[in-house]
Short mmCIF file of N, CA and C in Angstrom, two decimals:
data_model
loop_
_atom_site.label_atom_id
_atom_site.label_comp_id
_atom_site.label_asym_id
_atom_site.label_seq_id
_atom_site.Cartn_x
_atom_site.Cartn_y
_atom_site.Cartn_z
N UNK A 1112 -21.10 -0.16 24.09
CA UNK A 1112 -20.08 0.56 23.38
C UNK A 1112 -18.81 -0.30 23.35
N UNK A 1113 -18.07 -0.09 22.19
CA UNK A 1113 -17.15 -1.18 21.84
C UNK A 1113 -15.89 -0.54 22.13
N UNK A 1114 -15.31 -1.22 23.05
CA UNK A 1114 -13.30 -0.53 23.17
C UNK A 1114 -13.12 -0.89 22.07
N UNK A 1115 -11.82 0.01 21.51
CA UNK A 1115 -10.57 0.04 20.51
C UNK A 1115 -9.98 -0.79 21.16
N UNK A 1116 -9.25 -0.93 19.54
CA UNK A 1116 -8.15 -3.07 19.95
C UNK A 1116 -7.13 -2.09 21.21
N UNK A 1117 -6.41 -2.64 21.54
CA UNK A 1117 -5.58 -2.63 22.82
C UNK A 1117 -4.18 -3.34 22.48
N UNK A 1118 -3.09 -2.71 22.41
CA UNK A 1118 -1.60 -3.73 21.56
C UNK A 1118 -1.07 -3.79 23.12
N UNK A 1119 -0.79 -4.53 23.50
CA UNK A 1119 0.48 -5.17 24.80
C UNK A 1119 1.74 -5.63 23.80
N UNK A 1120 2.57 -4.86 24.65
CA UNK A 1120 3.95 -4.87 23.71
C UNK A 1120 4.75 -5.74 24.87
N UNK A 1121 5.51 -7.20 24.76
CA UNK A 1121 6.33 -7.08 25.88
C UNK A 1121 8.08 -7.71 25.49
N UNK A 1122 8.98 -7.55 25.97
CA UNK A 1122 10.37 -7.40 25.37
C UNK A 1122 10.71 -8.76 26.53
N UNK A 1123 11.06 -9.84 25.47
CA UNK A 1123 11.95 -11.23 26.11
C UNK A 1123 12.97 -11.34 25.27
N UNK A 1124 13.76 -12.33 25.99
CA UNK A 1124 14.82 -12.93 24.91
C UNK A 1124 14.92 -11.61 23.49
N UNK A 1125 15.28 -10.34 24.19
CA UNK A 1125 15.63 -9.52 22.63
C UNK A 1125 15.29 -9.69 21.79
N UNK A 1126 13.78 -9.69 21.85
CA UNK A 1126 12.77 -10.15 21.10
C UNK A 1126 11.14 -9.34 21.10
N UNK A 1127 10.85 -8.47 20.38
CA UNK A 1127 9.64 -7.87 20.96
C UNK A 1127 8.33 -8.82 20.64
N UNK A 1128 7.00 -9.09 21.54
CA UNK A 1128 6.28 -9.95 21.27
C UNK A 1128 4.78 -9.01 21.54
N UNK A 1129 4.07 -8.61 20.53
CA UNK A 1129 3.08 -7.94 20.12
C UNK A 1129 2.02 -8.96 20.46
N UNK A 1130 1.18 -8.26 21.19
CA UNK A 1130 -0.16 -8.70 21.31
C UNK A 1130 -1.73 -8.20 21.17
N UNK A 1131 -2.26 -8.31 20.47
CA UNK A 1131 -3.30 -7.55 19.71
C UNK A 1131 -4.79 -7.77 20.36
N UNK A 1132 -5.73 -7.56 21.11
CA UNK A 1132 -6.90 -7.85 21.29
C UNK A 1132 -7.91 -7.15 21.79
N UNK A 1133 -8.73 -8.02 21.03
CA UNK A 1133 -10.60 -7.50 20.58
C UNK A 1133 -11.10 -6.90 22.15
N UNK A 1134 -12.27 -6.57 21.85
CA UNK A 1134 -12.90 -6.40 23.09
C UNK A 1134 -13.66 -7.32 23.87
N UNK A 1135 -13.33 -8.59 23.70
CA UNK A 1135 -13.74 -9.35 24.67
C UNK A 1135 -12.56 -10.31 24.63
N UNK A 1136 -11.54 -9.35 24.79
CA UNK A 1136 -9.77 -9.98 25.52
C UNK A 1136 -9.70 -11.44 24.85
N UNK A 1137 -9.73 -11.23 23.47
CA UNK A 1137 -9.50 -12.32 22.98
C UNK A 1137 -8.27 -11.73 21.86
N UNK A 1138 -7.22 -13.06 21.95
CA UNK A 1138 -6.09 -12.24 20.86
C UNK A 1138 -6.52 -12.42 19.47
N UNK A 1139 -6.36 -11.48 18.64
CA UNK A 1139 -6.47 -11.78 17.37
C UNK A 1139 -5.34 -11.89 16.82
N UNK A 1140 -4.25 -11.20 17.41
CA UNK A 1140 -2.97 -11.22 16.30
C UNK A 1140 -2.40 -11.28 17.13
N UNK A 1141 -0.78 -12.09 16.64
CA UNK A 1141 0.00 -12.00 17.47
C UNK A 1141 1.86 -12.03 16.68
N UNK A 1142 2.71 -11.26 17.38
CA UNK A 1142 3.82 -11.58 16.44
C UNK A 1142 4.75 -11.30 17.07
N UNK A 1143 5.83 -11.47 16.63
CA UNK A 1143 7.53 -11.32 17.61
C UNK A 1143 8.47 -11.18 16.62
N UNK A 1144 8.95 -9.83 16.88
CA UNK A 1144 9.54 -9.02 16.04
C UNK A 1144 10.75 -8.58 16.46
N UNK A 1145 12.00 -9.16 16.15
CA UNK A 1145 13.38 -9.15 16.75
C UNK A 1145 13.57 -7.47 17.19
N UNK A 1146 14.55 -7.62 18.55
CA UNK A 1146 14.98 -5.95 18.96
C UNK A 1146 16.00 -5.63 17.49
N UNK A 1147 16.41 -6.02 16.87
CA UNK A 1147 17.56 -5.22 15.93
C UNK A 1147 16.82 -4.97 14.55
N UNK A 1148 15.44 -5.63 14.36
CA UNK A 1148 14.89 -4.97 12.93
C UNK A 1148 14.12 -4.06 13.50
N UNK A 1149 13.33 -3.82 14.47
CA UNK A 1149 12.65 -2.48 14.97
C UNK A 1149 13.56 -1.45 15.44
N UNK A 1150 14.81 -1.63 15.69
CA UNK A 1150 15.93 -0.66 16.13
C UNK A 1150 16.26 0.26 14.67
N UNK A 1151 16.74 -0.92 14.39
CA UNK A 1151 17.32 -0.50 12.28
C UNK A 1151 16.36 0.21 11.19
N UNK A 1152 15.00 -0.50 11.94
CA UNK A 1152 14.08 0.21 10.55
C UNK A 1152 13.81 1.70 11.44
N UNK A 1153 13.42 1.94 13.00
CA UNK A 1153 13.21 3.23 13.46
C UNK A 1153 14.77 4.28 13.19
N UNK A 1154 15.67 3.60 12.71
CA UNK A 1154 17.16 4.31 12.46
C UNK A 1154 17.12 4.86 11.38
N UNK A 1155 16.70 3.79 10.62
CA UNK A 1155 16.86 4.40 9.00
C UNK A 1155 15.41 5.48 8.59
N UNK A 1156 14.75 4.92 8.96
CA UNK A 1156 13.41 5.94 8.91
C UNK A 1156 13.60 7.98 9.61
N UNK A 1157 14.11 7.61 10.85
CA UNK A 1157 14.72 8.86 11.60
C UNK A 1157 15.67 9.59 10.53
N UNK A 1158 16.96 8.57 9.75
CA UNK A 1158 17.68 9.53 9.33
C UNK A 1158 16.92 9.58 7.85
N UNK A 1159 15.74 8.85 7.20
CA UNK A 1159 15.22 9.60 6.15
C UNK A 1159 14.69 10.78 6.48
N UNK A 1160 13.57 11.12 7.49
CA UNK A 1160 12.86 11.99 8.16
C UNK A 1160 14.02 13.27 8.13
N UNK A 1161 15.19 13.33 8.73
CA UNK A 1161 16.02 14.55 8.57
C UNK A 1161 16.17 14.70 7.20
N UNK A 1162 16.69 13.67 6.68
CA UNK A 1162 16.83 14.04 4.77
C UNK A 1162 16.11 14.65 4.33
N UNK A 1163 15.05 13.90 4.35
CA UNK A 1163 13.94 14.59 3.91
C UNK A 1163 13.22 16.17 3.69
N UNK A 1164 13.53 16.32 5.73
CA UNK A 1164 13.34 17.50 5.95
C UNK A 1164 14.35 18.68 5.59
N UNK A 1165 15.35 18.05 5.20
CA UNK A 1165 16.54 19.42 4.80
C UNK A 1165 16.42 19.64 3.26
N UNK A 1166 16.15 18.62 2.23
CA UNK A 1166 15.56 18.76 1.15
C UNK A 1166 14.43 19.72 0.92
N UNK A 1167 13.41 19.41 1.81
CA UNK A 1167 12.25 20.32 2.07
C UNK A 1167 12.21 21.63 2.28
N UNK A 1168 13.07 21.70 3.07
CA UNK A 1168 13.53 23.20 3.21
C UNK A 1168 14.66 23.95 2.13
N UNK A 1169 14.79 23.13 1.70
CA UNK A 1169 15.89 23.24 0.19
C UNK A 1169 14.78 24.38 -0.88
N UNK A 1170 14.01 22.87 -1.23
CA UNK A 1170 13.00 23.60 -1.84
C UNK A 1170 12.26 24.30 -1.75
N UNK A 1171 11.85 24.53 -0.60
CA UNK A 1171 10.75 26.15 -0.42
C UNK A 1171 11.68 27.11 -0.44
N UNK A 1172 12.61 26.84 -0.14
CA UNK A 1172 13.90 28.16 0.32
C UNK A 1172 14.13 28.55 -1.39
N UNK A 1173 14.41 28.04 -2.34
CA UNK A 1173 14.54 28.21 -3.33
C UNK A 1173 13.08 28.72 -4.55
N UNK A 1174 12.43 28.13 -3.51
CA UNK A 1174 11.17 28.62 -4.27
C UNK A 1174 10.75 30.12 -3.97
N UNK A 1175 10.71 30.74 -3.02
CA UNK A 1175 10.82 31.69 -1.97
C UNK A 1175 11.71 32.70 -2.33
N UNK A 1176 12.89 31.81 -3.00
CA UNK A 1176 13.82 33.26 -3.56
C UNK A 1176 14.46 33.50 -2.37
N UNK A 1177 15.12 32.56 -1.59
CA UNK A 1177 15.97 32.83 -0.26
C UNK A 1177 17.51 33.72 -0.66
N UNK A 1178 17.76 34.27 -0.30
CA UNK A 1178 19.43 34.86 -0.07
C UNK A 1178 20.43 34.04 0.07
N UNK A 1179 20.89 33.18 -0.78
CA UNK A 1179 21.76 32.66 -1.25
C UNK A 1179 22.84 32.74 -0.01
N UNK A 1180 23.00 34.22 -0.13
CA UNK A 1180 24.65 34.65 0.80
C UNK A 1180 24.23 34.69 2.09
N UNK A 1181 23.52 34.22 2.69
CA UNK A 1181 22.92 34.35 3.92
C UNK A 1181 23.43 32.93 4.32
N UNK A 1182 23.93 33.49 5.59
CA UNK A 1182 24.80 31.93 5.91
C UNK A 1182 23.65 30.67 6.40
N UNK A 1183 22.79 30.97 6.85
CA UNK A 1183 22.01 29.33 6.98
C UNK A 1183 21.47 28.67 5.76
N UNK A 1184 21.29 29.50 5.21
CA UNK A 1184 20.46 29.07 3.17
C UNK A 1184 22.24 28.87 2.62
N UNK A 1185 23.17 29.17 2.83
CA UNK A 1185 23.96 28.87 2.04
C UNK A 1185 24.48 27.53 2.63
N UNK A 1186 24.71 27.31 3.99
CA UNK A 1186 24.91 26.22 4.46
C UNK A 1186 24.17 25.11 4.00
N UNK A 1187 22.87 25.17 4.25
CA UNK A 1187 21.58 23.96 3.69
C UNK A 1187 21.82 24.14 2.21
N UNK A 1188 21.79 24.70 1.12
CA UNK A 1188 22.39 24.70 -0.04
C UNK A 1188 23.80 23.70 0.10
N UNK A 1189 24.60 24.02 0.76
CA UNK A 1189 25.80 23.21 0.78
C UNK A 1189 26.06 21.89 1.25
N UNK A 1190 24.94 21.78 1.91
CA UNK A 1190 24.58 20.44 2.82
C UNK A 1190 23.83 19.37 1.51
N UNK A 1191 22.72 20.16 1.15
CA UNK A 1191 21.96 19.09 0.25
C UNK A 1191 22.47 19.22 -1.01
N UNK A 1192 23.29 19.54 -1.90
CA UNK A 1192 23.92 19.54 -3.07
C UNK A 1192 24.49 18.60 -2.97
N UNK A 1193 25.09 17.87 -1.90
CA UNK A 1193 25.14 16.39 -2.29
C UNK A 1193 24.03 15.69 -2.88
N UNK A 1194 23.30 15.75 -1.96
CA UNK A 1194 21.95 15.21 -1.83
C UNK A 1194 21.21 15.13 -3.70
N UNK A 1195 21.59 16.42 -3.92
CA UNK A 1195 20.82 16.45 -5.44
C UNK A 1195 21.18 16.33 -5.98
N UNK A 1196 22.97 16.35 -6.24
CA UNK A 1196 23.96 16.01 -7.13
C UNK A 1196 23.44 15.18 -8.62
N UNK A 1197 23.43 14.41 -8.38
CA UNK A 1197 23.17 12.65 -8.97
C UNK A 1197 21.33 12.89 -10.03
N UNK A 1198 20.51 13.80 -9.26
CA UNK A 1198 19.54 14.31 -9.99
C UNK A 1198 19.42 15.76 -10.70
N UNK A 1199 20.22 16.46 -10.27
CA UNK A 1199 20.69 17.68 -11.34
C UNK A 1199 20.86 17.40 -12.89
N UNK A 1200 20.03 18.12 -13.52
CA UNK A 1200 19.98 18.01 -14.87
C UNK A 1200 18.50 16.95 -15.43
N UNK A 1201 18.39 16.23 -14.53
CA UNK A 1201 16.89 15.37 -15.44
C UNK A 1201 15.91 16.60 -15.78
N UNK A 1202 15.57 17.43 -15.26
CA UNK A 1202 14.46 18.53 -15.83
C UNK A 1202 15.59 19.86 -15.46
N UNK A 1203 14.96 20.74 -15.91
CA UNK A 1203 15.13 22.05 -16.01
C UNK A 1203 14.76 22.64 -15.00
N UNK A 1204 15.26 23.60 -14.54
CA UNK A 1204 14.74 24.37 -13.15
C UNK A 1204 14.27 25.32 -13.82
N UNK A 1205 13.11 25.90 -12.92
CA UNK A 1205 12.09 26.91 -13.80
C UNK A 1205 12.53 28.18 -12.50
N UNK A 1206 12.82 29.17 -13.39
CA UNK A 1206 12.91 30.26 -12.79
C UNK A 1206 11.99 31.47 -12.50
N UNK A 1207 11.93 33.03 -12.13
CA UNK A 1207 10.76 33.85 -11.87
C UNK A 1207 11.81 34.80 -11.47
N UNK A 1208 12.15 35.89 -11.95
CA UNK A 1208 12.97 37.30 -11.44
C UNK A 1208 11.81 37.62 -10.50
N UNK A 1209 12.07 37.92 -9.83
CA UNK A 1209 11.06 38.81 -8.31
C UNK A 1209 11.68 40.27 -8.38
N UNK A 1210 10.93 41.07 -7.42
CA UNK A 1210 11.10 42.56 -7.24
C UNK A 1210 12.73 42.33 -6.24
N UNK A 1211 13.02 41.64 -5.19
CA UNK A 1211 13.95 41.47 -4.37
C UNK A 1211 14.64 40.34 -4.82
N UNK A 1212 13.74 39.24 -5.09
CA UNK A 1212 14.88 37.68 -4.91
C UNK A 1212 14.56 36.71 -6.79
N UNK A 1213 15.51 35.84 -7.38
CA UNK A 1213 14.69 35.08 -8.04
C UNK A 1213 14.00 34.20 -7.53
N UNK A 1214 13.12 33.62 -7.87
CA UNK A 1214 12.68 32.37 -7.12
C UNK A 1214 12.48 31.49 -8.23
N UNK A 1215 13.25 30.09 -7.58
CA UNK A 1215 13.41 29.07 -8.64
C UNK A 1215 12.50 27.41 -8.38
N UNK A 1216 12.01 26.86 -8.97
CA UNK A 1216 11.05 25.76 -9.07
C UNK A 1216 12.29 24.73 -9.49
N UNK A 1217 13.20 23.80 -8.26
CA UNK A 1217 14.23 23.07 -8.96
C UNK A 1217 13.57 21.61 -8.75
N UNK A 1218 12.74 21.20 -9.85
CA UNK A 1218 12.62 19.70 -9.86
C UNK A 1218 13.14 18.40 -9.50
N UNK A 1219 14.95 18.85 -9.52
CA UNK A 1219 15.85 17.26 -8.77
C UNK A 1219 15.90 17.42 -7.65
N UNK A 1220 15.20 18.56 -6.88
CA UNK A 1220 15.11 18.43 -5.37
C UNK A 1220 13.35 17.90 -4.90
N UNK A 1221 12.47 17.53 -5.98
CA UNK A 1221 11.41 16.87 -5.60
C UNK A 1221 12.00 15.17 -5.84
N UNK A 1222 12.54 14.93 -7.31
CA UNK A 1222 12.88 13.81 -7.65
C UNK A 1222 13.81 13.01 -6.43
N UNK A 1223 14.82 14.13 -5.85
CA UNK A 1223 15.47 13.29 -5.41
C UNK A 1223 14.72 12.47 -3.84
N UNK A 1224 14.16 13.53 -3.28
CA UNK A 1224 12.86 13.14 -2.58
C UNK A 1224 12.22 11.64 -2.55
N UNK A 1225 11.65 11.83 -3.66
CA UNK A 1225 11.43 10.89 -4.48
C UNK A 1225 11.96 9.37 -4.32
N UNK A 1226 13.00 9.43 -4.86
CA UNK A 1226 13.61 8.28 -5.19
C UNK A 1226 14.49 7.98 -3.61
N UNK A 1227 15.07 9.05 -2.64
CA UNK A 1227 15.26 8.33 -1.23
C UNK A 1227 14.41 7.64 -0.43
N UNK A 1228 12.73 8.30 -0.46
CA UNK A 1228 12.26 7.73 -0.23
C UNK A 1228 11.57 5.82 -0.40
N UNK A 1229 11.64 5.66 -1.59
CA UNK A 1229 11.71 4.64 -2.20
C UNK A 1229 13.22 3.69 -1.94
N UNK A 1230 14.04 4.48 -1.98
CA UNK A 1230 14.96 3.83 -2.05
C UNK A 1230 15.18 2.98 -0.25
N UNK A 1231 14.44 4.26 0.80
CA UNK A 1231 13.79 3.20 1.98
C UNK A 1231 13.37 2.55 2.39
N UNK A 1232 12.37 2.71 1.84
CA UNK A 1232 11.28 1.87 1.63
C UNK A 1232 11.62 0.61 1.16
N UNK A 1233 12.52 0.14 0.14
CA UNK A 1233 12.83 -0.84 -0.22
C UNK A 1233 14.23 -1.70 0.85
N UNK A 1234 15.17 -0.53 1.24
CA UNK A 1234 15.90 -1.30 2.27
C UNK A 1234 14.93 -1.57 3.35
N UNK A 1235 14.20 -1.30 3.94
CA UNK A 1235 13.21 -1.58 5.02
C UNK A 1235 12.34 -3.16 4.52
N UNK A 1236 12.22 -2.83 3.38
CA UNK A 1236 11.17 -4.78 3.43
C UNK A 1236 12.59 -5.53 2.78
N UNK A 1237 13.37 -5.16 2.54
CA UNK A 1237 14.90 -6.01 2.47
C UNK A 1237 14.94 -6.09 4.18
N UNK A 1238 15.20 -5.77 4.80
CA UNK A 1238 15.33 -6.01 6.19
C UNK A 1238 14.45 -7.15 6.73
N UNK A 1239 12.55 -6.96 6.14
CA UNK A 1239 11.91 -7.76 6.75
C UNK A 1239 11.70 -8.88 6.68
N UNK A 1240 12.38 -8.78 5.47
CA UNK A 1240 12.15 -10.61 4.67
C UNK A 1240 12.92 -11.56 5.37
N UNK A 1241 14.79 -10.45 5.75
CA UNK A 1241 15.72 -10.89 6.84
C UNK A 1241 15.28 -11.18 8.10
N UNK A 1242 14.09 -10.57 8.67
CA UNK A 1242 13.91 -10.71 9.94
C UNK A 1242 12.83 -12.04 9.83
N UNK A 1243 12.23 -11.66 9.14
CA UNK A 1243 11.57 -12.82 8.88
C UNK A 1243 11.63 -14.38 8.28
N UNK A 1244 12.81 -14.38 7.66
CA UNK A 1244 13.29 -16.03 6.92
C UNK A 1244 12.90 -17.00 8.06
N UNK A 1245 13.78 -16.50 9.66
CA UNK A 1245 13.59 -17.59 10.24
C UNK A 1245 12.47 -17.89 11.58
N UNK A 1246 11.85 -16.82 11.31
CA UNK A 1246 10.74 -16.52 12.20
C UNK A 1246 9.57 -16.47 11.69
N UNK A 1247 8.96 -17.88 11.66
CA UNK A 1247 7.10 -18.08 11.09
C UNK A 1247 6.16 -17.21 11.56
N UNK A 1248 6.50 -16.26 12.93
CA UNK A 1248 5.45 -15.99 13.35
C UNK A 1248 5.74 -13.94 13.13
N UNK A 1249 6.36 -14.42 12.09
CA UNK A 1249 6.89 -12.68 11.99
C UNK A 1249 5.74 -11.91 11.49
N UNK A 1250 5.58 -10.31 12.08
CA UNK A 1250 4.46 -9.96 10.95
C UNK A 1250 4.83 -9.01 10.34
#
């Protein structure tokens, strides 16, 4: 029966150095990956992950037909209207009168989703190319 690879992580010179190997303790990969691009990309990723998640809750809350005047839905409404600002208006929000609430389908809160994500994604391999210019053995 075959072990799973095995990563040894070890931290020199502020420098993390990844070590990858098979099951017969042989390395296959190996790489060294500065402490300030694994700091920066787990930073920026963390504060997409909250974005993300308050958007998320944007939109079900609105889909759902939340209470507007209810102070935590009005707060997160007030919080991410920045957030959607800039995509308000590309589509139409689709609405639904309910027996109690409307409930609304607002598209610039998927788009904007959307495009932060990407827009990470792209500062993140901008970062790696940085971490990598002067380090051959970057992975």
């Amino acid at each position: 029966m075959e072990r799973a690879k095995e990563s040894v992580n070890e931290r020199k010179d502020n420098v993390i150095h990844l070590t990858r190997q098979d099951s017969q303790d042989v390395v296959t990969e190996r790489g060294h990956k500065p402490l300030w691009y694994i700091r920066t990309k787990r930073i920026i990723y963390y504060i997409l992950g909250v974005l993300e998640t308050i958007l998320g809750l944007r939109f079900v809350f609105m889909l759902l037909g939340a209470n507007p005047r209810s102070g935590f839905t009005s707060f997160l409404y007030a919080i991410t209207g920045i957030f959607i600002a800039p995509f308000t208006g590309i589509f139409n929000p689709v609405s639904a009168p309910g027996l109690a609430a409307r409930s609304v389908f607002d598209p610039a809160t998927i788009v904007a989703m959307a495009i932060y994500a990407l827009a990470v994604w792209g500062i993140v391999k901008l970062l790696h190319i940085r971490a990598s210019k002067n380090n051959p053995d970057f992975i």
